Coordinates of C-alpha atoms in Angstrom, one line a residue:
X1323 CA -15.2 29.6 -26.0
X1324 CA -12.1 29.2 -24.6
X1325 CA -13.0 30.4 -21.0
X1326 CA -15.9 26.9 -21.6
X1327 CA -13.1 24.9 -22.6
X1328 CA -10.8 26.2 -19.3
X1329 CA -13.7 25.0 -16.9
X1330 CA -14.3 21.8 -18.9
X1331 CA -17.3 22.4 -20.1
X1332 CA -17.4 20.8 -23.3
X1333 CA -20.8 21.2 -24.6
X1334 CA -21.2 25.0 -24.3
X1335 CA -17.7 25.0 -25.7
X1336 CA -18.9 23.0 -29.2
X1337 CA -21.8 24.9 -29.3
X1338 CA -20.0 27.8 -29.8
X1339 CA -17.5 25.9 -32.0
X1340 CA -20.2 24.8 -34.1
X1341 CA -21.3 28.6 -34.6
X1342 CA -18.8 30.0 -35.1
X1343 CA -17.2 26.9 -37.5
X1344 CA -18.8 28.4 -40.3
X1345 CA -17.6 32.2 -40.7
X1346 CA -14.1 31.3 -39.5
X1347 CA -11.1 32.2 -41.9
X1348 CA -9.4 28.8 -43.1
X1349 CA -6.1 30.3 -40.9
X1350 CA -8.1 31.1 -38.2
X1351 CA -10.0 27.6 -37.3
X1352 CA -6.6 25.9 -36.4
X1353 CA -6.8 27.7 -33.1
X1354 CA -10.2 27.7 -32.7
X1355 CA -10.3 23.8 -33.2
X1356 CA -7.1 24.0 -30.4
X1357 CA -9.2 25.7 -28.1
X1358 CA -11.9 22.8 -28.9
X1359 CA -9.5 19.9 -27.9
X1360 CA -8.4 22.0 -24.4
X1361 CA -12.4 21.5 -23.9
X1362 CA -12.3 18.0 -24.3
X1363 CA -9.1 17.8 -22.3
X1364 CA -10.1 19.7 -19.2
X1365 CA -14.1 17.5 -19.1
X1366 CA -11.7 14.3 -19.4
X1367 CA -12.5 13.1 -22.8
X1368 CA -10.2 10.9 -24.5
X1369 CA -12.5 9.9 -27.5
X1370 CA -14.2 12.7 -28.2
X1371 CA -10.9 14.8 -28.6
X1372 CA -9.5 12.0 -30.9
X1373 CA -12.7 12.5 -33.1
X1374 CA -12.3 15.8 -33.3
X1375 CA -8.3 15.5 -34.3
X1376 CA -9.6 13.2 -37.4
X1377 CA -12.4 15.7 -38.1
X1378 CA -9.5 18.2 -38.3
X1379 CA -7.2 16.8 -40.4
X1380 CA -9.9 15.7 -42.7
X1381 CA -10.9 19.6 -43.1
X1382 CA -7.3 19.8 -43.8
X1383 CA -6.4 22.1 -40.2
X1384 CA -3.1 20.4 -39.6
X1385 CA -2.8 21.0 -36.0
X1386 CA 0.5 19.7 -35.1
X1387 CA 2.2 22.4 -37.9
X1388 CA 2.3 25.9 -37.7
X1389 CA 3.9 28.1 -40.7
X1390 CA 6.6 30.6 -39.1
X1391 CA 7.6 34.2 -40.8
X1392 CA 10.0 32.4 -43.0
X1393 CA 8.2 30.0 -44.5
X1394 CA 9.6 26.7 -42.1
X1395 CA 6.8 24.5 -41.1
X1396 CA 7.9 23.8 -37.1
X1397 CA 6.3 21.3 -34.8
X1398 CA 3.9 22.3 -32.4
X1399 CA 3.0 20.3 -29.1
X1400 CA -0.6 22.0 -28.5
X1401 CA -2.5 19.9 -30.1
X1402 CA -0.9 16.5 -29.3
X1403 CA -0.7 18.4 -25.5
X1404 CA -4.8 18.2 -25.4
X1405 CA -4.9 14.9 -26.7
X1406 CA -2.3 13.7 -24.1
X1407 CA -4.1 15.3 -21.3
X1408 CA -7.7 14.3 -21.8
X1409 CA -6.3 11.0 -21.7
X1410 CA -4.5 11.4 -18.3
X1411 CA -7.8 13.0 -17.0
X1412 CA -9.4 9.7 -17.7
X1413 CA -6.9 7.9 -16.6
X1414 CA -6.4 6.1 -19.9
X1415 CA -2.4 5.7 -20.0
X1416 CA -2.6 3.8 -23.4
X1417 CA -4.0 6.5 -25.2
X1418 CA -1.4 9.2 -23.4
X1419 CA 1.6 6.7 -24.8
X1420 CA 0.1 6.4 -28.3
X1421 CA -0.5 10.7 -28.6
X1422 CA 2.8 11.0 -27.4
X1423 CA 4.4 8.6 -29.4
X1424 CA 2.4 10.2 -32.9
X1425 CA 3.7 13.6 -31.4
X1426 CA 7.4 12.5 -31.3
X1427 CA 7.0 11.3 -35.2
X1428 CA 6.2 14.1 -36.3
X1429 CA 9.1 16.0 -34.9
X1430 CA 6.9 17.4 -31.9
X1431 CA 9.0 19.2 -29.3
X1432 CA 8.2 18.0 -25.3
X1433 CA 5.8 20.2 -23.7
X1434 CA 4.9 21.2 -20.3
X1435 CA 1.6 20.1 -21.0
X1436 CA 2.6 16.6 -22.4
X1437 CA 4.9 16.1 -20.0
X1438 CA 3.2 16.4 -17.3
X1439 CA 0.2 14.5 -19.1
X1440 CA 3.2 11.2 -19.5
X1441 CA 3.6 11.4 -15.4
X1442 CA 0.0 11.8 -14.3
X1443 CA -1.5 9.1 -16.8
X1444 CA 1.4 6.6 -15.6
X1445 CA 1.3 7.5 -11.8
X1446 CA -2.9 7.2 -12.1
X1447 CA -2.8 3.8 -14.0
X1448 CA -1.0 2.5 -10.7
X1449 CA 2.4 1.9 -12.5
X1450 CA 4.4 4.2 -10.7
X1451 CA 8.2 2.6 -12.2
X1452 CA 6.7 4.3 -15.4
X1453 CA 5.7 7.7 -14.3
X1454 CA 9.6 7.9 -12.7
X1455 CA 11.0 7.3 -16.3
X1456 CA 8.2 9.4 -18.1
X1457 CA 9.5 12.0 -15.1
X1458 CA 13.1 11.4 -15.9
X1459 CA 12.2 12.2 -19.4
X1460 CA 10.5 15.7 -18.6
X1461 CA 13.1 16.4 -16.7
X1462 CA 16.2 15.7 -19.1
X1463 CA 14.0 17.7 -21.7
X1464 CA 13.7 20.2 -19.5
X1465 CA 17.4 21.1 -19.5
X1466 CA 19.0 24.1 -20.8
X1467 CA 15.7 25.6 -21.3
X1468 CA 14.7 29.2 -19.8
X1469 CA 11.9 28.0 -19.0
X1470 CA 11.9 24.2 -17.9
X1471 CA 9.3 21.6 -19.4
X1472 CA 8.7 19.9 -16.1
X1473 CA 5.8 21.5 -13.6
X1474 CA 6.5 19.7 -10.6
X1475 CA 6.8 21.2 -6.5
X1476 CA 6.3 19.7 -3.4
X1477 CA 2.5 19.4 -3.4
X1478 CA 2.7 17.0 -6.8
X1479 CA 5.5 15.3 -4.5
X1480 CA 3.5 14.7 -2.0
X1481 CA 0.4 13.0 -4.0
X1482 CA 3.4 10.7 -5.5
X1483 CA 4.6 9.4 -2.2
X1484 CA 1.6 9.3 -0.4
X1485 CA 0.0 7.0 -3.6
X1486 CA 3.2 5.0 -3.0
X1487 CA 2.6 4.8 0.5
X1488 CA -0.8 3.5 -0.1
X1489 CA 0.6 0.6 -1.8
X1490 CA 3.5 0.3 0.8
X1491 CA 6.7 0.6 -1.8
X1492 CA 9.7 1.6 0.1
X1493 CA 11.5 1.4 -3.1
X1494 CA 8.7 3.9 -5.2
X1495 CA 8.5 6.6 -2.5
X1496 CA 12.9 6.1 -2.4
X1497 CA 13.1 6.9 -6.0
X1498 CA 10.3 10.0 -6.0
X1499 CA 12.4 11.3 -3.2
X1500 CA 15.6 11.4 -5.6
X1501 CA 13.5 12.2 -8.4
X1502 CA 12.5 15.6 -6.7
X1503 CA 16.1 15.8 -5.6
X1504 CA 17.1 16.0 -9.3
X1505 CA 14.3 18.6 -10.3
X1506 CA 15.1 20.5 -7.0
X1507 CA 12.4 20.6 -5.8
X1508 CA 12.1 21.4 -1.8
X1509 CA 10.5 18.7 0.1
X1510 CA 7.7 20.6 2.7
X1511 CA 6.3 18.6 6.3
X1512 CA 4.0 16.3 4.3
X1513 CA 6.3 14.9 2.5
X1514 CA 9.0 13.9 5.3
X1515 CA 5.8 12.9 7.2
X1516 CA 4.7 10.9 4.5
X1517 CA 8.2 9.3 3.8
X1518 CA 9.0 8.7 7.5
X1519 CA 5.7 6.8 7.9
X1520 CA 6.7 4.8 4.5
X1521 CA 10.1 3.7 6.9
X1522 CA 8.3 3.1 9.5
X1523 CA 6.2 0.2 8.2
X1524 CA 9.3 -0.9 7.2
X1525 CA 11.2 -0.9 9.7
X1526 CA 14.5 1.1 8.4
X1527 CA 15.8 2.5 11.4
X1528 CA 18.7 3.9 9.1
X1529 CA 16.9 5.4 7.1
X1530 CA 14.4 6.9 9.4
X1531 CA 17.2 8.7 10.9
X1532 CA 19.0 9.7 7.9
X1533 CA 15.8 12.0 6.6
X1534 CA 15.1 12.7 10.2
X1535 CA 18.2 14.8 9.7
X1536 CA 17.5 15.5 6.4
X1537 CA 14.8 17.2 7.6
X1538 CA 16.7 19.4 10.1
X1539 CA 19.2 20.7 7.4
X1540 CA 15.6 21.9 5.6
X1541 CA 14.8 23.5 8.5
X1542 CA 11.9 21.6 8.7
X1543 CA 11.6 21.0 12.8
X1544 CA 10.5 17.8 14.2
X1545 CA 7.1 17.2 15.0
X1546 CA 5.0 14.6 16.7
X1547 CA 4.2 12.5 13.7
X1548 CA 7.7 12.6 12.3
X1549 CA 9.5 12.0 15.7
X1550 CA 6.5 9.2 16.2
X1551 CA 7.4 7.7 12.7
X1552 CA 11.5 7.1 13.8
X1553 CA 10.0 5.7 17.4
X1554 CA 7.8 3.9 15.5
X1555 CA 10.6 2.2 13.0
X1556 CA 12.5 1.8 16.1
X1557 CA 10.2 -1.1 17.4
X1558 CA 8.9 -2.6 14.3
X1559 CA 13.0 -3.8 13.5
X1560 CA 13.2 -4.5 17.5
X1561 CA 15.4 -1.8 18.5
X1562 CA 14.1 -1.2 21.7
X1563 CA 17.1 0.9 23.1
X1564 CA 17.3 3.1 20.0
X1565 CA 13.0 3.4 21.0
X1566 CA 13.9 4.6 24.0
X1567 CA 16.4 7.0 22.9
X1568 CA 14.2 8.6 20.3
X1569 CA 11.8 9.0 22.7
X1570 CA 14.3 10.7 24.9
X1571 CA 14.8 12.9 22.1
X1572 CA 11.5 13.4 21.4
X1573 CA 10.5 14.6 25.4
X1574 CA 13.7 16.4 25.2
X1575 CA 12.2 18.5 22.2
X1576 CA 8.9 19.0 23.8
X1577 CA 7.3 16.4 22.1
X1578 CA 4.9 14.7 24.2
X1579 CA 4.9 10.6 23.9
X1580 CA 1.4 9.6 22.4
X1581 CA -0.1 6.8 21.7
X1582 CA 1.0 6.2 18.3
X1583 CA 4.7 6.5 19.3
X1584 CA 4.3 4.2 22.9
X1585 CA 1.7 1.6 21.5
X1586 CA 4.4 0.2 18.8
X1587 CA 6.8 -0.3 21.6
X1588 CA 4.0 -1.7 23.6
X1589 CA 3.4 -4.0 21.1
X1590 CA 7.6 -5.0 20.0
X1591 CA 8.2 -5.7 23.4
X1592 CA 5.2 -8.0 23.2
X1593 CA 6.5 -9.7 20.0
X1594 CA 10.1 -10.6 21.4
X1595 CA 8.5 -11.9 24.5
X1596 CA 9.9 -9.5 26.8
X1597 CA 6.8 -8.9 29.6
X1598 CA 8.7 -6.7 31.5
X1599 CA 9.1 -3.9 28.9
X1600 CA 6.3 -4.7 27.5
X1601 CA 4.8 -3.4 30.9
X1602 CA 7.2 -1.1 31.5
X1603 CA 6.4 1.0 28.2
X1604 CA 2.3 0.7 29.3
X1605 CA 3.2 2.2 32.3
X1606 CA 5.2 5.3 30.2
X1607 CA 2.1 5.6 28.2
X1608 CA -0.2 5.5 31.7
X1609 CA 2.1 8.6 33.5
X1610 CA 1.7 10.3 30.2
X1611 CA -2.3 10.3 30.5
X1612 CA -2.6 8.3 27.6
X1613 CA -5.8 6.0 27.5
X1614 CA -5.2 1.9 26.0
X1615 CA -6.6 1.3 22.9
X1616 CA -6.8 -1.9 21.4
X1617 CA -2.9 -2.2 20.3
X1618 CA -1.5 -1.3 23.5
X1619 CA -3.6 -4.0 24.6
X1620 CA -2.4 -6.5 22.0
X1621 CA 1.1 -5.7 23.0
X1622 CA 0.8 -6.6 26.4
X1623 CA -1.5 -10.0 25.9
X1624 CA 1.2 -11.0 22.9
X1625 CA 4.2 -10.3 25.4
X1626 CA 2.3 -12.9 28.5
X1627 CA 1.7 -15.4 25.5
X1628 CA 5.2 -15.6 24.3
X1629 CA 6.1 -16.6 28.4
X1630 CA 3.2 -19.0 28.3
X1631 CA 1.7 -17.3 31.4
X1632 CA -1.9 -17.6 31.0
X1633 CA -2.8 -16.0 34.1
X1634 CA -1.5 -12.5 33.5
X1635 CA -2.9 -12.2 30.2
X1636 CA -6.1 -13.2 31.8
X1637 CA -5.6 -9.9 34.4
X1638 CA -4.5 -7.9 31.1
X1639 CA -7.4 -8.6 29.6
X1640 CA -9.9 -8.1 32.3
X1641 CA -8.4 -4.8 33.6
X1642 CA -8.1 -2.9 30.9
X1643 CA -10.2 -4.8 27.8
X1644 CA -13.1 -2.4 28.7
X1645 CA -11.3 0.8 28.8
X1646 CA -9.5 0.0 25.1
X1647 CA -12.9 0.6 23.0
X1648 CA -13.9 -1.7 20.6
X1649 CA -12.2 -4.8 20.1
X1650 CA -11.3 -6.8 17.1
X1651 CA -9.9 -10.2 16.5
X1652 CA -6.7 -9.6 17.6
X1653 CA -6.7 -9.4 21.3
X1654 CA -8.7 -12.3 21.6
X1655 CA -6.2 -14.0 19.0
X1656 CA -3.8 -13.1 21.6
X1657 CA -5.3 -15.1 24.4
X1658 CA -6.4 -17.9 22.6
X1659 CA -2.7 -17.8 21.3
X1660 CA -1.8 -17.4 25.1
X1661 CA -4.3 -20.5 26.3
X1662 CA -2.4 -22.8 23.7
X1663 CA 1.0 -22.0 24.9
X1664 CA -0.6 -23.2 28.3
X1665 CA -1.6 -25.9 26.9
X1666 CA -4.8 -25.1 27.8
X1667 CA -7.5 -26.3 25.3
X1668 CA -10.6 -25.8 27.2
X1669 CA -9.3 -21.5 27.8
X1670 CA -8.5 -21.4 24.6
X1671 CA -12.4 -22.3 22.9
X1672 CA -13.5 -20.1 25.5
X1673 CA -11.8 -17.4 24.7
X1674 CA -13.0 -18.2 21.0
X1675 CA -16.8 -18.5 22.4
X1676 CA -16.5 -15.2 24.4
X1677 CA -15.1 -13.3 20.9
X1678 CA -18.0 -14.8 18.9
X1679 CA -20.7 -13.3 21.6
X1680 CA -18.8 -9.7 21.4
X1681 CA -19.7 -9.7 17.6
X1682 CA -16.3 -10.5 16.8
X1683 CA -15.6 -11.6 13.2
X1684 CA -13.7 -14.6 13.3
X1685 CA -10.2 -14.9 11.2
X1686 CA -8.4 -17.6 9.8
X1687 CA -5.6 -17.3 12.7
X1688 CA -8.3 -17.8 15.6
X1689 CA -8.8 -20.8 14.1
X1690 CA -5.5 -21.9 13.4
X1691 CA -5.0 -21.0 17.4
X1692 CA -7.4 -23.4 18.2
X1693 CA -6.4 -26.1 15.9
X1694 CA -2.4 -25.4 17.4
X1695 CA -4.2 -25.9 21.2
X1696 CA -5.7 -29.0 20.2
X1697 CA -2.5 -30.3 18.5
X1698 CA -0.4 -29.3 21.5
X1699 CA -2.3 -31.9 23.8
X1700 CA -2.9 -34.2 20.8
X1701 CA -6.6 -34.0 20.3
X1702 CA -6.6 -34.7 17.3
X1703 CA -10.9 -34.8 16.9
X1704 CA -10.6 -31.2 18.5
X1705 CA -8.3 -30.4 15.4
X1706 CA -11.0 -31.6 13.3
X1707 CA -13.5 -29.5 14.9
X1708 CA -11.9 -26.5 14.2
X1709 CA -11.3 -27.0 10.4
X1710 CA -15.3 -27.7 10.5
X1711 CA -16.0 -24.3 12.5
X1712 CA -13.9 -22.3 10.1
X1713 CA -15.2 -23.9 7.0
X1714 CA -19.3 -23.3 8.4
X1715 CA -17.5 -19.8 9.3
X1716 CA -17.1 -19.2 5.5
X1717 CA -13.2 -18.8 6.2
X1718 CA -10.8 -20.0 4.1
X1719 CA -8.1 -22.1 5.3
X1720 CA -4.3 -21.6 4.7
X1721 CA -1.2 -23.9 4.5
X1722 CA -0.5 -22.9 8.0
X1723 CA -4.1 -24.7 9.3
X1724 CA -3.4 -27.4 7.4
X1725 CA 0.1 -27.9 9.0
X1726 CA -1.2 -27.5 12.1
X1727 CA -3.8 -30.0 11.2
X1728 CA -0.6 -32.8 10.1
X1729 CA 0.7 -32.0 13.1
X1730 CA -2.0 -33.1 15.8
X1731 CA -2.2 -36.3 13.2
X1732 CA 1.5 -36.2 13.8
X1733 CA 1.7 -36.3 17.8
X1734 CA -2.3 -38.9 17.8
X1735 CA -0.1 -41.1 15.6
X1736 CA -2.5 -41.0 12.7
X1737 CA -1.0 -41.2 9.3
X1738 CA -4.2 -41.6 7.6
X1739 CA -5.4 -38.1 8.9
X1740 CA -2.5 -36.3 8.2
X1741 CA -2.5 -38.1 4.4
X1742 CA -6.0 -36.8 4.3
X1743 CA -5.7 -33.3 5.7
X1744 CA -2.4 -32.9 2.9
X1745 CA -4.8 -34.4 0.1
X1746 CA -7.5 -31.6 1.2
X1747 CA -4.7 -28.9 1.3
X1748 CA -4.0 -29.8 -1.9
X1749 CA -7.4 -29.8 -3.2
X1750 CA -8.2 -26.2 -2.0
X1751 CA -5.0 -24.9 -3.1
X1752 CA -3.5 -23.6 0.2
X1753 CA -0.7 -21.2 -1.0
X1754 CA 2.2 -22.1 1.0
X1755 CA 3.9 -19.4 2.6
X1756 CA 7.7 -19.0 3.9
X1757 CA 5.9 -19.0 7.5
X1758 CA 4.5 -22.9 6.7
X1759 CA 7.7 -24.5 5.1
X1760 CA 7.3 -26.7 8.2
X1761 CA 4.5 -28.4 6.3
X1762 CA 6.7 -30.9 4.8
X1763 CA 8.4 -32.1 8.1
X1764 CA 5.2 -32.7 10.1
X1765 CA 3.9 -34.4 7.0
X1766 CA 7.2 -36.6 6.9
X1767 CA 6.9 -37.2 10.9
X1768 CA 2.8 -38.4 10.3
X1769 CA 3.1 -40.3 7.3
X1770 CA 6.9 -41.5 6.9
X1771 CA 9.2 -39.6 4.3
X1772 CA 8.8 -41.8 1.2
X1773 CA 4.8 -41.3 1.2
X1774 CA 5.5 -37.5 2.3
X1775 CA 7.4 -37.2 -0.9
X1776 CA 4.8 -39.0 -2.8
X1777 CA 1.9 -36.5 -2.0
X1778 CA 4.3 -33.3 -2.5
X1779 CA 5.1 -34.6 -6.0
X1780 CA 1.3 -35.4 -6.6
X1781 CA 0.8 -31.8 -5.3
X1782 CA 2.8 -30.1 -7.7
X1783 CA 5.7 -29.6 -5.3
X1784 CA 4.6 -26.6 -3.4
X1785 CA 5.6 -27.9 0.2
X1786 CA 8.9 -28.6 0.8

């Protein structure tokens, strides 16, 4: 029975139950109805278990007691353990809370098994603030004791930050990191791999390079993905030269440059304008054998569009668009983007054309790029287009289309249009964002600032 229950088999395990239920001693069935609830635990099932704990206490097998040599009834977590963990196995965290909370009145030490059961139902339930205090928990119960309550190394480490990762908390994978610290547990590769990557979305350089070193002092050595992750945290807070000297560092070390370390560079460079190291750090990634993909690419059409210069993201595009694989919305976002700085309506709807006939999924900023070219040489039926296209397109606007929408009313001096394209705004319930609290001014410019106020009151406020 019990090697059923260990592989979670709980039918074969209550079929033996049920056989053997019968001949059992009265002092004997406590463990055998233990050995029952493991089953249940192990095959992930909450409700069966909790039958089975009312079936025992109406037979009178008190499974949370156990009588010692000297007559002293002492609290014993096995019981409330299995309950705990076939909840956690079915990822039913109110049920864990509630076992452990019936386990604590009734004078039920912390056990491994319940412990552990707290952190896993918690961390699986998404709410990962409440695994750390059911960890912090464990782990103060765990004091003192020869052998310590908490089972926790660096693989269940690793699972914690990477599910952190996954929902990119900073904060989450932060306080894992000192959690394990406390427990002393050694981080391994993965988990400064993982952690890195977490800073490197970011964009905390400092940090970066504090577990960097971190890192050394484990006599964990550098590799490709961790040096990749400091480069890479490097360019998305726009430290170009500390890029470059982390990349120094890396060649130095025998680390090759690749393109997930030279593409974010690519592609920072490109953000702050900067053309000439935006080309600069292509040509790194060229010498290095490295073929464009579809970032690099990005990088280099976003750099031209932030200098207006039309024609060279046109040569971009054309050299090396074919040698990058696939393309997705982006690039072409990029030169449409590129065209409106130009001021180039006509480019930028054939850019939009030419991204439709590559089976290119429109999104919500092509369109906004197209309703920004039209605003730019005040076309303001062009404007109008565009909302149309991206509303046959099944897209959704956002506050940011609808500002640029107010705007080309704005500069084609139509204050009805720009009260209208508000009123719709408003109607759809656009979520203003910190990148459209520009809404209000071009709404102020189109309509004059006492009926600008008038339709953000009617609207509830949200644009200011």
């Amino acid at each position: 029975m019990n090697a059923l229950a260990e592989q979670g088999d709980a039918v074969g395990a209550e079929a033996v139950l049920r056989r053997l239920q019968p001949s059992t001693p009265p002092g004997k069935r406590r463990m055998l109805f233990n050995t029952m609830l493991k089953a249940f635990a192990n095959a992930g099932l909450p409700g069966r278990a909790e039958r089975l704990f009312e079936e025992m206490l109406e037979m009178r097998v008190v499974p949370n007691f156990r009588a010692e040599s000297d007559g002293v009834d002492m609290a014993s977590p096995v019981a409330f353990g299995s309950m705990m963990d076939a909840a956690a196995k079915s990822t039913n965290r109110k049920a864990a809370d509630t076992w452990f909370r019936r386990a604590r009145e009734r004078g039920v030490e912390l056990s491994p098994l319940m412990a552990n059961s707290l952190v896993a139902a918690a961390g699986d339930s998404g709410d990962l603030l409440a695994a750390q205090r059911c960890f912090d928990q464990a782990l103060e119960a765990s004091v003192g004791r020869a052998a310590g309550t908490l089972s926790f190394d660096a693989k269940d480490l690793n699972v914690l930050l990477q599910d952190a990762a996954a929902r990119d908390d900073l904060q989450c994978s932060e306080a894992w990191w000192a959690h394990a610290a406390r427990a002393r547990v050694e981080p391994d590769r993965i988990g400064f791999v993982t952690i890195l990557g977490a800073c490197a979305k970011q964009g905390d350089l400092g940090r970066a390079e504090s577990l960097l070193a971190q890192a050394g002092d484990a006599r964990v050595a550098a590799d490709e993905k961790m040096l990749s992750a400091v480069i890479n945290a490097a360019a998305k807070c726009g430290d170009l030269a500390a890029a470059r000297r982390w990349l120094s560092q890396a060649s130095a070390a025998g680390v090759q440059p690749n393109v997930v370390s030279i593409s974010p560079l690519v592609d920072a460079a490109g953000k702050m304008g900067d053309l000439v190291a935006a080309e600069a750090w292509y040509e790194v990634a060229l010498a290095s054998g490295m073929e464009p993909n579809a970032f690099t690419l990005s990088g280099l059409l976003h750099a031209a569009a932030r200098r207006k210069d039309l024609p060279r993201a046109e040569a971009w595009f054309e050299r090396f668009a074919g040698q990058a694989g696939p393309l997705d919305s982006v690039p072409f976002l990029a030169m449409i983007s590129a065209a409106a700085g130009a001021r180039n309506l006509s480019a930028a709807e054939a850019w939009f054309v030419r991204a439709r006939e590559q089976g290119v999924r429109p999104s919500v900023e092509m369109f906004n790029g197209l309703a920004n070219a039209a605003a730019k040489v005040r076309d303001l039926e062009a404007a109008r287009r565009s909302l149309d296209r991206c509303l046959a397109a099944g897209v959704e606007p956002n506050a940011y289309t609808f500002a640029t929408l107010i705007s080309a009313a704005a500069s084609a001096d139509d204050p009805a249009a720009a009260d209208g394209f508000f009123r719709q705004m408003a109607a759809r319930r656009a979520r203003v964002g910190p990148d459209d609290r520009g809404l209000g001014w071009h709404l102020s410019k189109a309509v004059g600032a006492e009926r600008a106020a008038e339709l953000i009151a009617r609207a509830g406020g949200g644009a200011r």
